[in-house]
Amino acid sequence: KAGVTQTPRYLIKTRGQQVTLSCSPISGHRSVSWYQQTPGQGLQFLFEYFSETQRNKGNFPGRFSGRQFSNSRSEMNVSTLELGDSALYLCASSPVGQRVNTEAFFGQGTRLTVV
Amino acid sequence: SQQGEEDPQALSIQEGENATMNCSYKTSINNLQWYRQNSGRGLVHLILIRSNEREKHSGRLRVTLDTSKKSSSLLITASRAADTASYFCATSSGYSTLTFGKGTMLLVSP
């Protein structure tokens, strides 16, 4: 099976712009989660989608949004970019969203730099 | 917000030595997982231990969980240079949401 695929791998944007990141989960996985990783804050949960519904959301401003499509692919969008949004954005998929004791499979991440 | 802290923040050892990392968390959990990250890349799942388990082994990895102390430890035996990475513990309270610690950077020198 192909792993979790995130595109693009690297992105440079200017303050005030918006950006869309994409994540294709492992085939058959219906749960997709997004995480932000920065040196200062570490790994922080953004949101989780299951069957096209946002099931859980982290403590991020409304500039961060996401969605999931019927094929389980997910996108996250960040509007009005700030310098502090520079981070590695990681997507993770899980096999069965209803079970609580499952591992997450991570993509290689998208490195976003805001200048 | 972070669930807890890993200890130590950084660890430097020689090949062949054992490496022990500790993790503390704050709230009740369904399971605790350990992940490895190489140089700012994606995370790789290492091992999952459920809240009703006390110890688990996988190859050179041994994980313990003490829910009364809200702590876990990861032991890597006979370390190799390829084990050099950052190690994170993550707790799950429900669904697929993980709450990560800040990680331990492990350097294994040949």
JSON list of C-alpha atoms in Angstrom, two decimals:
[
{"chain": "A", "resi": 1, "resn": "LYS", "atom": "CA", "xyz": [0.00, 0.00, 0.00]},
{"chain": "A", "resi": 2, "resn": "ALA", "atom": "CA", "xyz": [1.15, 3.51, -0.70]},
{"chain": "A", "resi": 3, "resn": "GLY", "atom": "CA", "xyz": [1.77, 5.62, 2.39]},
{"chain": "A", "resi": 4, "resn": "VAL", "atom": "CA", "xyz": [0.30, 8.95, 3.34]},
{"chain": "A", "resi": 5, "resn": "THR", "atom": "CA", "xyz": [1.12, 11.50, 0.66]},
{"chain": "A", "resi": 6, "resn": "GLN", "atom": "CA", "xyz": [1.37, 15.19, 1.37]},
{"chain": "A", "resi": 7, "resn": "THR", "atom": "CA", "xyz": [1.78, 17.87, -1.26]},
{"chain": "A", "resi": 8, "resn": "PRO", "atom": "CA", "xyz": [3.59, 20.08, -1.73]},
{"chain": "A", "resi": 9, "resn": "ARG", "atom": "CA", "xyz": [6.67, 19.15, 0.31]},
{"chain": "A", "resi": 10, "resn": "TYR", "atom": "CA", "xyz": [7.93, 22.71, 0.54]},
{"chain": "A", "resi": 11, "resn": "LEU", "atom": "CA", "xyz": [6.17, 26.03, 0.23]},
{"chain": "A", "resi": 12, "resn": "ILE", "atom": "CA", "xyz": [7.21, 29.66, 0.61]},
{"chain": "A", "resi": 13, "resn": "LYS", "atom": "CA", "xyz": [4.48, 32.23, 1.02]},
{"chain": "A", "resi": 14, "resn": "THR", "atom": "CA", "xyz": [4.28, 35.92, 1.86]},
{"chain": "A", "resi": 15, "resn": "ARG", "atom": "CA", "xyz": [2.51, 37.33, 4.91]},
{"chain": "A", "resi": 16, "resn": "GLY", "atom": "CA", "xyz": [-1.15, 37.95, 4.21]},
{"chain": "A", "resi": 17, "resn": "GLN", "atom": "CA", "xyz": [-1.43, 35.27, 1.54]},
{"chain": "A", "resi": 18, "resn": "GLN", "atom": "CA", "xyz": [-3.37, 32.06, 1.92]},
{"chain": "A", "resi": 19, "resn": "VAL", "atom": "CA", "xyz": [-2.21, 28.50, 1.39]},
{"chain": "A", "resi": 20, "resn": "THR", "atom": "CA", "xyz": [-3.79, 25.11, 0.79]},
{"chain": "A", "resi": 21, "resn": "LEU", "atom": "CA", "xyz": [-2.06, 21.88, 1.74]},
{"chain": "A", "resi": 22, "resn": "SER", "atom": "CA", "xyz": [-3.16, 18.48, 0.54]},
{"chain": "A", "resi": 23, "resn": "CYS", "atom": "CA", "xyz": [-3.09, 15.04, 2.12]},
{"chain": "A", "resi": 24, "resn": "SER", "atom": "CA", "xyz": [-3.95, 11.68, 0.57]},
{"chain": "A", "resi": 25, "resn": "PRO", "atom": "CA", "xyz": [-4.38, 9.02, 3.26]},
{"chain": "A", "resi": 26, "resn": "ILE", "atom": "CA", "xyz": [-3.58, 5.36, 2.98]},
{"chain": "A", "resi": 27, "resn": "SER", "atom": "CA", "xyz": [-6.19, 3.58, 0.93]},
{"chain": "A", "resi": 28, "resn": "GLY", "atom": "CA", "xyz": [-9.07, 2.49, 3.14]},
{"chain": "A", "resi": 29, "resn": "HIS", "atom": "CA", "xyz": [-8.26, 4.90, 5.96]},
{"chain": "A", "resi": 30, "resn": "ARG", "atom": "CA", "xyz": [-11.18, 7.16, 6.77]},
{"chain": "A", "resi": 31, "resn": "SER", "atom": "CA", "xyz": [-9.69, 9.27, 9.54]},
{"chain": "A", "resi": 32, "resn": "VAL", "atom": "CA", "xyz": [-7.32, 12.09, 8.69]},
{"chain": "A", "resi": 33, "resn": "SER", "atom": "CA", "xyz": [-5.69, 14.37, 11.26]},
{"chain": "A", "resi": 34, "resn": "TRP", "atom": "CA", "xyz": [-3.51, 17.42, 10.86]},
{"chain": "A", "resi": 35, "resn": "TYR", "atom": "CA", "xyz": [-0.71, 18.58, 13.14]},
{"chain": "A", "resi": 36, "resn": "GLN", "atom": "CA", "xyz": [1.51, 21.63, 13.24]},
{"chain": "A", "resi": 37, "resn": "GLN", "atom": "CA", "xyz": [5.11, 21.25, 14.37]},
{"chain": "A", "resi": 38, "resn": "THR", "atom": "CA", "xyz": [7.26, 24.21, 15.38]},
{"chain": "A", "resi": 39, "resn": "PRO", "atom": "CA", "xyz": [10.47, 24.38, 17.43]},
{"chain": "A", "resi": 40, "resn": "GLY", "atom": "CA", "xyz": [8.76, 26.43, 20.12]},
{"chain": "A", "resi": 41, "resn": "GLN", "atom": "CA", "xyz": [5.39, 24.71, 20.49]},
{"chain": "A", "resi": 42, "resn": "GLY", "atom": "CA", "xyz": [6.26, 21.22, 19.34]},
{"chain": "A", "resi": 43, "resn": "LEU", "atom": "CA", "xyz": [3.58, 19.04, 17.77]},
{"chain": "A", "resi": 44, "resn": "GLN", "atom": "CA", "xyz": [0.11, 20.46, 18.12]},
{"chain": "A", "resi": 45, "resn": "PHE", "atom": "CA", "xyz": [-3.17, 18.98, 16.94]},
{"chain": "A", "resi": 46, "resn": "LEU", "atom": "CA", "xyz": [-5.09, 21.06, 14.41]},
{"chain": "A", "resi": 47, "resn": "PHE", "atom": "CA", "xyz": [-8.14, 19.01, 13.47]},
{"chain": "A", "resi": 48, "resn": "GLU", "atom": "CA", "xyz": [-9.41, 15.55, 12.62]},
{"chain": "A", "resi": 49, "resn": "TYR", "atom": "CA", "xyz": [-11.81, 14.49, 9.90]},
{"chain": "A", "resi": 50, "resn": "PHE", "atom": "CA", "xyz": [-13.74, 11.28, 9.60]},
{"chain": "A", "resi": 51, "resn": "SER", "atom": "CA", "xyz": [-16.13, 10.53, 6.76]},
{"chain": "A", "resi": 52, "resn": "GLU", "atom": "CA", "xyz": [-16.04, 14.14, 5.57]},
{"chain": "A", "resi": 53, "resn": "THR", "atom": "CA", "xyz": [-16.96, 15.51, 9.01]},
{"chain": "A", "resi": 54, "resn": "GLN", "atom": "CA", "xyz": [-14.70, 17.45, 11.33]},
{"chain": "A", "resi": 55, "resn": "ARG", "atom": "CA", "xyz": [-14.81, 15.40, 14.46]},
{"chain": "A", "resi": 56, "resn": "ASN", "atom": "CA", "xyz": [-12.31, 17.23, 16.62]},
{"chain": "A", "resi": 57, "resn": "LYS", "atom": "CA", "xyz": [-10.53, 20.57, 16.54]},
{"chain": "A", "resi": 58, "resn": "GLY", "atom": "CA", "xyz": [-7.48, 21.90, 18.30]},
{"chain": "A", "resi": 59, "resn": "ASN", "atom": "CA", "xyz": [-6.91, 25.33, 19.75]},
{"chain": "A", "resi": 60, "resn": "PHE", "atom": "CA", "xyz": [-6.08, 27.27, 16.61]},
{"chain": "A", "resi": 61, "resn": "PRO", "atom": "CA", "xyz": [-7.61, 30.47, 15.23]},
{"chain": "A", "resi": 62, "resn": "GLY", "atom": "CA", "xyz": [-10.30, 30.40, 12.58]},
{"chain": "A", "resi": 63, "resn": "ARG", "atom": "CA", "xyz": [-7.69, 31.19, 9.92]},
{"chain": "A", "resi": 64, "resn": "PHE", "atom": "CA", "xyz": [-6.94, 27.48, 9.98]},
{"chain": "A", "resi": 65, "resn": "SER", "atom": "CA", "xyz": [-9.57, 25.37, 8.30]},
{"chain": "A", "resi": 66, "resn": "GLY", "atom": "CA", "xyz": [-9.83, 22.05, 6.60]},
{"chain": "A", "resi": 67, "resn": "ARG", "atom": "CA", "xyz": [-12.07, 19.66, 4.79]},
{"chain": "A", "resi": 68, "resn": "GLN", "atom": "CA", "xyz": [-12.26, 16.06, 3.74]},
{"chain": "A", "resi": 69, "resn": "PHE", "atom": "CA", "xyz": [-13.57, 14.73, 0.47]},
{"chain": "A", "resi": 70, "resn": "SER", "atom": "CA", "xyz": [-15.61, 11.61, -0.22]},
{"chain": "A", "resi": 71, "resn": "ASN", "atom": "CA", "xyz": [-12.43, 9.72, -1.21]},
{"chain": "A", "resi": 72, "resn": "SER", "atom": "CA", "xyz": [-10.95, 10.61, 2.25]},
{"chain": "A", "resi": 73, "resn": "ARG", "atom": "CA", "xyz": [-8.41, 13.00, 0.79]},
{"chain": "A", "resi": 74, "resn": "SER", "atom": "CA", "xyz": [-8.08, 16.09, 2.95]},
{"chain": "A", "resi": 75, "resn": "GLU", "atom": "CA", "xyz": [-7.00, 19.65, 2.53]},
{"chain": "A", "resi": 76, "resn": "MET", "atom": "CA", "xyz": [-6.15, 22.29, 5.07]},
{"chain": "A", "resi": 77, "resn": "ASN", "atom": "CA", "xyz": [-6.19, 25.97, 4.39]},
{"chain": "A", "resi": 78, "resn": "VAL", "atom": "CA", "xyz": [-4.51, 28.81, 6.22]},
{"chain": "A", "resi": 79, "resn": "SER", "atom": "CA", "xyz": [-5.68, 32.31, 5.35]},
{"chain": "A", "resi": 80, "resn": "THR", "atom": "CA", "xyz": [-3.99, 35.65, 6.07]},
{"chain": "A", "resi": 81, "resn": "LEU", "atom": "CA", "xyz": [-0.66, 33.99, 6.75]},
{"chain": "A", "resi": 82, "resn": "GLU", "atom": "CA", "xyz": [1.49, 35.22, 9.62]},
{"chain": "A", "resi": 83, "resn": "LEU", "atom": "CA", "xyz": [5.20, 34.71, 10.19]},
{"chain": "A", "resi": 84, "resn": "GLY", "atom": "CA", "xyz": [4.34, 32.43, 13.12]},
{"chain": "A", "resi": 85, "resn": "ASP", "atom": "CA", "xyz": [2.55, 30.04, 10.79]},
{"chain": "A", "resi": 86, "resn": "SER", "atom": "CA", "xyz": [5.92, 28.89, 9.49]},
{"chain": "A", "resi": 87, "resn": "ALA", "atom": "CA", "xyz": [6.03, 25.24, 10.47]},
{"chain": "A", "resi": 88, "resn": "LEU", "atom": "CA", "xyz": [6.06, 21.65, 9.39]},
{"chain": "A", "resi": 89, "resn": "TYR", "atom": "CA", "xyz": [2.47, 20.55, 8.79]},
{"chain": "A", "resi": 90, "resn": "LEU", "atom": "CA", "xyz": [1.92, 16.85, 9.21]},
{"chain": "A", "resi": 91, "resn": "CYS", "atom": "CA", "xyz": [-1.02, 14.79, 8.11]},
{"chain": "A", "resi": 92, "resn": "ALA", "atom": "CA", "xyz": [-1.82, 11.42, 9.65]},
{"chain": "A", "resi": 93, "resn": "SER", "atom": "CA", "xyz": [-4.33, 8.78, 8.68]},
{"chain": "A", "resi": 94, "resn": "SER", "atom": "CA", "xyz": [-5.80, 5.98, 10.76]},
{"chain": "A", "resi": 95, "resn": "PRO", "atom": "CA", "xyz": [-7.43, 2.75, 9.66]},
{"chain": "A", "resi": 96, "resn": "VAL", "atom": "CA", "xyz": [-10.71, 2.84, 11.52]},
{"chain": "A", "resi": 97, "resn": "GLY", "atom": "CA", "xyz": [-11.85, 6.09, 13.05]},
{"chain": "A", "resi": 98, "resn": "GLN", "atom": "CA", "xyz": [-14.19, 4.61, 15.62]},
{"chain": "A", "resi": 99, "resn": "ARG", "atom": "CA", "xyz": [-11.56, 2.58, 17.40]},
{"chain": "A", "resi": 100, "resn": "VAL", "atom": "CA", "xyz": [-9.43, 4.33, 19.97]},
{"chain": "A", "resi": 101, "resn": "ASN", "atom": "CA", "xyz": [-6.44, 2.02, 20.08]},
{"chain": "A", "resi": 102, "resn": "THR", "atom": "CA", "xyz": [-5.02, 2.40, 16.60]},
{"chain": "A", "resi": 103, "resn": "GLU", "atom": "CA", "xyz": [-1.74, 3.82, 15.42]},
{"chain": "A", "resi": 104, "resn": "ALA", "atom": "CA", "xyz": [-1.49, 6.81, 13.14]},
{"chain": "A", "resi": 105, "resn": "PHE", "atom": "CA", "xyz": [0.43, 6.79, 9.88]},
{"chain": "A", "resi": 106, "resn": "PHE", "atom": "CA", "xyz": [2.12, 10.07, 9.08]},
{"chain": "A", "resi": 107, "resn": "GLY", "atom": "CA", "xyz": [3.08, 11.68, 5.82]},
{"chain": "A", "resi": 108, "resn": "GLN", "atom": "CA", "xyz": [6.45, 13.37, 5.27]},
{"chain": "A", "resi": 109, "resn": "GLY", "atom": "CA", "xyz": [4.93, 16.76, 5.93]},
{"chain": "A", "resi": 110, "resn": "THR", "atom": "CA", "xyz": [4.75, 20.09, 4.18]},
{"chain": "A", "resi": 111, "resn": "ARG", "atom": "CA", "xyz": [7.36, 22.62, 5.23]},
{"chain": "A", "resi": 112, "resn": "LEU", "atom": "CA", "xyz": [5.70, 26.05, 5.06]},
{"chain": "A", "resi": 113, "resn": "THR", "atom": "CA", "xyz": [7.83, 29.16, 5.31]},
{"chain": "A", "resi": 114, "resn": "VAL", "atom": "CA", "xyz": [6.12, 32.53, 5.60]},
{"chain": "A", "resi": 115, "resn": "VAL", "atom": "CA", "xyz": [8.27, 35.53, 4.70]},
{"chain": "B", "resi": 1, "resn": "SER", "atom": "CA", "xyz": [-1.26, 22.32, 24.48]},
{"chain": "B", "resi": 2, "resn": "GLN", "atom": "CA", "xyz": [1.24, 19.62, 25.34]},
{"chain": "B", "resi": 3, "resn": "GLN", "atom": "CA", "xyz": [0.03, 16.64, 27.34]},
{"chain": "B", "resi": 4, "resn": "GLY", "atom": "CA", "xyz": [3.31, 16.24, 29.15]},
{"chain": "B", "resi": 5, "resn": "GLU", "atom": "CA", "xyz": [7.03, 16.19, 29.00]},
{"chain": "B", "resi": 6, "resn": "GLU", "atom": "CA", "xyz": [9.71, 13.82, 27.81]},
{"chain": "B", "resi": 7, "resn": "ASP", "atom": "CA", "xyz": [12.84, 13.43, 29.82]},
{"chain": "B", "resi": 8, "resn": "PRO", "atom": "CA", "xyz": [15.64, 13.93, 29.01]},
{"chain": "B", "resi": 9, "resn": "GLN", "atom": "CA", "xyz": [15.32, 16.55, 26.28]},
{"chain": "B", "resi": 10, "resn": "ALA", "atom": "CA", "xyz": [18.52, 15.25, 24.71]},
{"chain": "B", "resi": 11, "resn": "LEU", "atom": "CA", "xyz": [20.50, 12.06, 25.12]},
{"chain": "B", "resi": 12, "resn": "SER", "atom": "CA", "xyz": [23.89, 11.18, 23.69]},
{"chain": "B", "resi": 13, "resn": "ILE", "atom": "CA", "xyz": [25.21, 7.61, 23.87]},
{"chain": "B", "resi": 14, "resn": "GLN", "atom": "CA", "xyz": [27.59, 5.23, 22.13]},
{"chain": "B", "resi": 15, "resn": "GLU", "atom": "CA", "xyz": [26.55, 2.43, 19.81]},
{"chain": "B", "resi": 16, "resn": "GLY", "atom": "CA", "xyz": [25.72, -0.70, 21.75]},
{"chain": "B", "resi": 17, "resn": "GLU", "atom": "CA", "xyz": [24.52, 1.16, 24.84]},
{"chain": "B", "resi": 18, "resn": "ASN", "atom": "CA", "xyz": [20.91, 1.26, 25.98]},
{"chain": "B", "resi": 19, "resn": "ALA", "atom": "CA", "xyz": [18.84, 4.42, 25.75]},
{"chain": "B", "resi": 20, "resn": "THR", "atom": "CA", "xyz": [16.00, 5.19, 28.14]},
{"chain": "B", "resi": 21, "resn": "MET", "atom": "CA", "xyz": [13.50, 7.98, 27.62]},
{"chain": "B", "resi": 22, "resn": "ASN", "atom": "CA", "xyz": [10.70, 8.92, 29.96]},
{"chain": "B", "resi": 23, "resn": "CYS", "atom": "CA", "xyz": [7.35, 10.54, 29.34]},
{"chain": "B", "resi": 24, "resn": "SER", "atom": "CA", "xyz": [4.85, 12.03, 31.74]},
{"chain": "B", "resi": 25, "resn": "TYR", "atom": "CA", "xyz": [1.29, 13.00, 30.95]},
{"chain": "B", "resi": 26, "resn": "LYS", "atom": "CA", "xyz": [-1.50, 14.80, 32.72]},
{"chain": "B", "resi": 27, "resn": "THR", "atom": "CA", "xyz": [-4.91, 13.35, 31.93]},
{"chain": "B", "resi": 28, "resn": "SER", "atom": "CA", "xyz": [-6.47, 9.90, 31.73]},
{"chain": "B", "resi": 29, "resn": "ILE", "atom": "CA", "xyz": [-5.67, 8.03, 28.54]},
{"chain": "B", "resi": 30, "resn": "ASN", "atom": "CA", "xyz": [-6.85, 5.15, 26.38]},
{"chain": "B", "resi": 31, "resn": "ASN", "atom": "CA", "xyz": [-3.38, 4.40, 25.12]},
{"chain": "B", "resi": 32, "resn": "LEU", "atom": "CA", "xyz": [0.11, 5.81, 24.87]},
{"chain": "B", "resi": 33, "resn": "GLN", "atom": "CA", "xyz": [2.20, 5.60, 21.73]},
{"chain": "B", "resi": 34, "resn": "TRP", "atom": "CA", "xyz": [5.83, 6.26, 20.88]},
{"chain": "B", "resi": 35, "resn": "TYR", "atom": "CA", "xyz": [6.92, 7.73, 17.57]},
{"chain": "B", "resi": 36, "resn": "ARG", "atom": "CA", "xyz": [10.29, 8.42, 15.97]},
{"chain": "B", "resi": 37, "resn": "GLN", "atom": "CA", "xyz": [11.11, 11.38, 13.74]},
{"chain": "B", "resi": 38, "resn": "ASN", "atom": "CA", "xyz": [14.22, 11.66, 11.64]},
{"chain": "B", "resi": 39, "resn": "SER", "atom": "CA", "xyz": [15.47, 15.18, 11.00]},
{"chain": "B", "resi": 40, "resn": "GLY", "atom": "CA", "xyz": [12.20, 17.09, 10.60]},
{"chain": "B", "resi": 41, "resn": "ARG", "atom": "CA", "xyz": [10.50, 14.46, 8.49]},
{"chain": "B", "resi": 42, "resn": "GLY", "atom": "CA", "xyz": [7.34, 12.49, 9.13]},
{"chain": "B", "resi": 43, "resn": "LEU", "atom": "CA", "xyz": [6.74, 10.49, 12.28]},
{"chain": "B", "resi": 44, "resn": "VAL", "atom": "CA", "xyz": [7.07, 6.73, 12.31]},
{"chain": "B", "resi": 45, "resn": "HIS", "atom": "CA", "xyz": [5.00, 4.71, 14.75]},
{"chain": "B", "resi": 46, "resn": "LEU", "atom": "CA", "xyz": [7.08, 2.51, 17.06]},
{"chain": "B", "resi": 47, "resn": "ILE", "atom": "CA", "xyz": [4.79, 0.96, 19.62]},
{"chain": "B", "resi": 48, "resn": "LEU", "atom": "CA", "xyz": [1.38, 1.37, 21.26]},
{"chain": "B", "resi": 49, "resn": "ILE", "atom": "CA", "xyz": [0.58, 0.39, 24.83]},
{"chain": "B", "resi": 50, "resn": "ARG", "atom": "CA", "xyz": [-2.98, 0.36, 26.09]},
{"chain": "B", "resi": 51, "resn": "SER", "atom": "CA", "xyz": [-3.98, 1.84, 29.41]},
{"chain": "B", "resi": 52, "resn": "ASN", "atom": "CA", "xyz": [-4.58, -1.63, 30.88]},
{"chain": "B", "resi": 53, "resn": "GLU", "atom": "CA", "xyz": [-1.12, -2.88, 29.89]},
{"chain": "B", "resi": 54, "resn": "ARG", "atom": "CA", "xyz": [2.01, -2.39, 31.96]},
{"chain": "B", "resi": 55, "resn": "GLU", "atom": "CA", "xyz": [4.78, -3.49, 29.62]},
{"chain": "B", "resi": 56, "resn": "LYS", "atom": "CA", "xyz": [5.21, -4.20, 25.94]},
{"chain": "B", "resi": 57, "resn": "HIS", "atom": "CA", "xyz": [8.10, -5.34, 23.77]},
{"chain": "B", "resi": 58, "resn": "SER", "atom": "CA", "xyz": [8.82, -4.95, 20.08]},
{"chain": "B", "resi": 59, "resn": "GLY", "atom": "CA", "xyz": [12.24, -6.03, 18.84]},
{"chain": "B", "resi": 60, "resn": "ARG", "atom": "CA", "xyz": [14.82, -3.89, 20.65]},
{"chain": "B", "resi": 61, "resn": "LEU", "atom": "CA", "xyz": [12.10, -1.68, 22.14]},
{"chain": "B", "resi": 62, "resn": "ARG", "atom": "CA", "xyz": [10.58, -2.05, 25.58]},
{"chain": "B", "resi": 63, "resn": "VAL", "atom": "CA", "xyz": [7.83, 0.26, 26.79]},
{"chain": "B", "resi": 64, "resn": "THR", "atom": "CA", "xyz": [6.41, 0.47, 30.28]},
{"chain": "B", "resi": 65, "resn": "LEU", "atom": "CA", "xyz": [3.33, 2.33, 31.43]},
{"chain": "B", "resi": 66, "resn": "ASP", "atom": "CA", "xyz": [2.45, 3.36, 34.98]},
{"chain": "B", "resi": 67, "resn": "THR", "atom": "CA", "xyz": [-1.01, 4.90, 34.93]},
{"chain": "B", "resi": 68, "resn": "SER", "atom": "CA", "xyz": [-0.89, 5.65, 38.67]},
{"chain": "B", "resi": 69, "resn": "LYS", "atom": "CA", "xyz": [2.11, 7.89, 38.09]},
{"chain": "B", "resi": 70, "resn": "LYS", "atom": "CA", "xyz": [0.95, 8.97, 34.64]},
{"chain": "B", "resi": 71, "resn": "SER", "atom": "CA", "xyz": [4.30, 8.06, 33.17]},
{"chain": "B", "resi": 72, "resn": "SER", "atom": "CA", "xyz": [5.85, 5.84, 30.54]},
{"chain": "B", "resi": 73, "resn": "SER", "atom": "CA", "xyz": [9.35, 4.88, 29.55]},
{"chain": "B", "resi": 74, "resn": "LEU", "atom": "CA", "xyz": [10.88, 3.73, 26.27]},
{"chain": "B", "resi": 75, "resn": "LEU", "atom": "CA", "xyz": [14.00, 1.59, 26.37]},
{"chain": "B", "resi": 76, "resn": "ILE", "atom": "CA", "xyz": [16.02, 0.99, 23.23]},
{"chain": "B", "resi": 77, "resn": "THR", "atom": "CA", "xyz": [18.54, -1.77, 23.76]},
{"chain": "B", "resi": 78, "resn": "ALA", "atom": "CA", "xyz": [21.85, -2.17, 21.91]},
{"chain": "B", "resi": 79, "resn": "SER", "atom": "CA", "xyz": [21.49, 1.22, 20.19]},
{"chain": "B", "resi": 80, "resn": "ARG", "atom": "CA", "xyz": [22.72, 1.73, 16.65]},
{"chain": "B", "resi": 81, "resn": "ALA", "atom": "CA", "xyz": [23.74, 4.91, 14.82]},
{"chain": "B", "resi": 82, "resn": "ALA", "atom": "CA", "xyz": [20.54, 4.53, 12.76]},
{"chain": "B", "resi": 83, "resn": "ASP", "atom": "CA", "xyz": [18.52, 5.04, 15.98]},
{"chain": "B", "resi": 84, "resn": "THR", "atom": "CA", "xyz": [19.61, 8.69, 15.98]},
{"chain": "B", "resi": 85, "resn": "ALA", "atom": "CA", "xyz": [16.33, 10.62, 15.85]},
{"chain": "B", "resi": 86, "resn": "SER", "atom": "CA", "xyz": [13.80, 12.47, 17.96]},
{"chain": "B", "resi": 87, "resn": "TYR", "atom": "CA", "xyz": [11.41, 10.31, 19.97]},
{"chain": "B", "resi": 88, "resn": "PHE", "atom": "CA", "xyz": [7.95, 11.44, 20.97]},
{"chain": "B", "resi": 89, "resn": "CYS", "atom": "CA", "xyz": [5.36, 9.98, 23.24]},
{"chain": "B", "resi": 90, "resn": "ALA", "atom": "CA", "xyz": [1.74, 10.64, 22.35]},
{"chain": "B", "resi": 91, "resn": "THR", "atom": "CA", "xyz": [-1.39, 9.96, 24.32]},
{"chain": "B", "resi": 92, "resn": "SER", "atom": "CA", "xyz": [-4.85, 9.23, 23.01]},
{"chain": "B", "resi": 93, "resn": "SER", "atom": "CA", "xyz": [-8.01, 9.91, 24.94]},
{"chain": "B", "resi": 94, "resn": "GLY", "atom": "CA", "xyz": [-10.42, 9.18, 22.16]},
{"chain": "B", "resi": 95, "resn": "TYR", "atom": "CA", "xyz": [-10.80, 8.77, 18.44]},
{"chain": "B", "resi": 96, "resn": "SER", "atom": "CA", "xyz": [-7.62, 9.41, 16.50]},
{"chain": "B", "resi": 97, "resn": "THR", "atom": "CA", "xyz": [-6.46, 12.60, 18.19]},
{"chain": "B", "resi": 98, "resn": "LEU", "atom": "CA", "xyz": [-2.95, 12.41, 19.61]},
{"chain": "B", "resi": 99, "resn": "THR", "atom": "CA", "xyz": [-1.41, 14.74, 22.15]},
{"chain": "B", "resi": 100, "resn": "PHE", "atom": "CA", "xyz": [2.37, 14.82, 21.91]},
{"chain": "B", "resi": 101, "resn": "GLY", "atom": "CA", "xyz": [5.15, 15.56, 24.32]},
{"chain": "B", "resi": 102, "resn": "LYS", "atom": "CA", "xyz": [8.08, 17.77, 23.29]},
{"chain": "B", "resi": 103, "resn": "GLY", "atom": "CA", "xyz": [10.32, 14.86, 22.47]},
{"chain": "B", "resi": 104, "resn": "THR", "atom": "CA", "xyz": [13.76, 13.51, 23.29]},
{"chain": "B", "resi": 105, "resn": "MET", "atom": "CA", "xyz": [16.59, 13.99, 20.80]},
{"chain": "B", "resi": 106, "resn": "LEU", "atom": "CA", "xyz": [18.73, 10.85, 20.77]},
{"chain": "B", "resi": 107, "resn": "LEU", "atom": "CA", "xyz": [22.22, 10.86, 19.29]},
{"chain": "B", "resi": 108, "resn": "VAL", "atom": "CA", "xyz": [23.94, 7.51, 18.93]},
{"chain": "B", "resi": 109, "resn": "SER", "atom": "CA", "xyz": [27.62, 7.81, 18.05]},
{"chain": "B", "resi": 110, "resn": "PRO", "atom": "CA", "xyz": [29.49, 5.01, 16.26]}
]
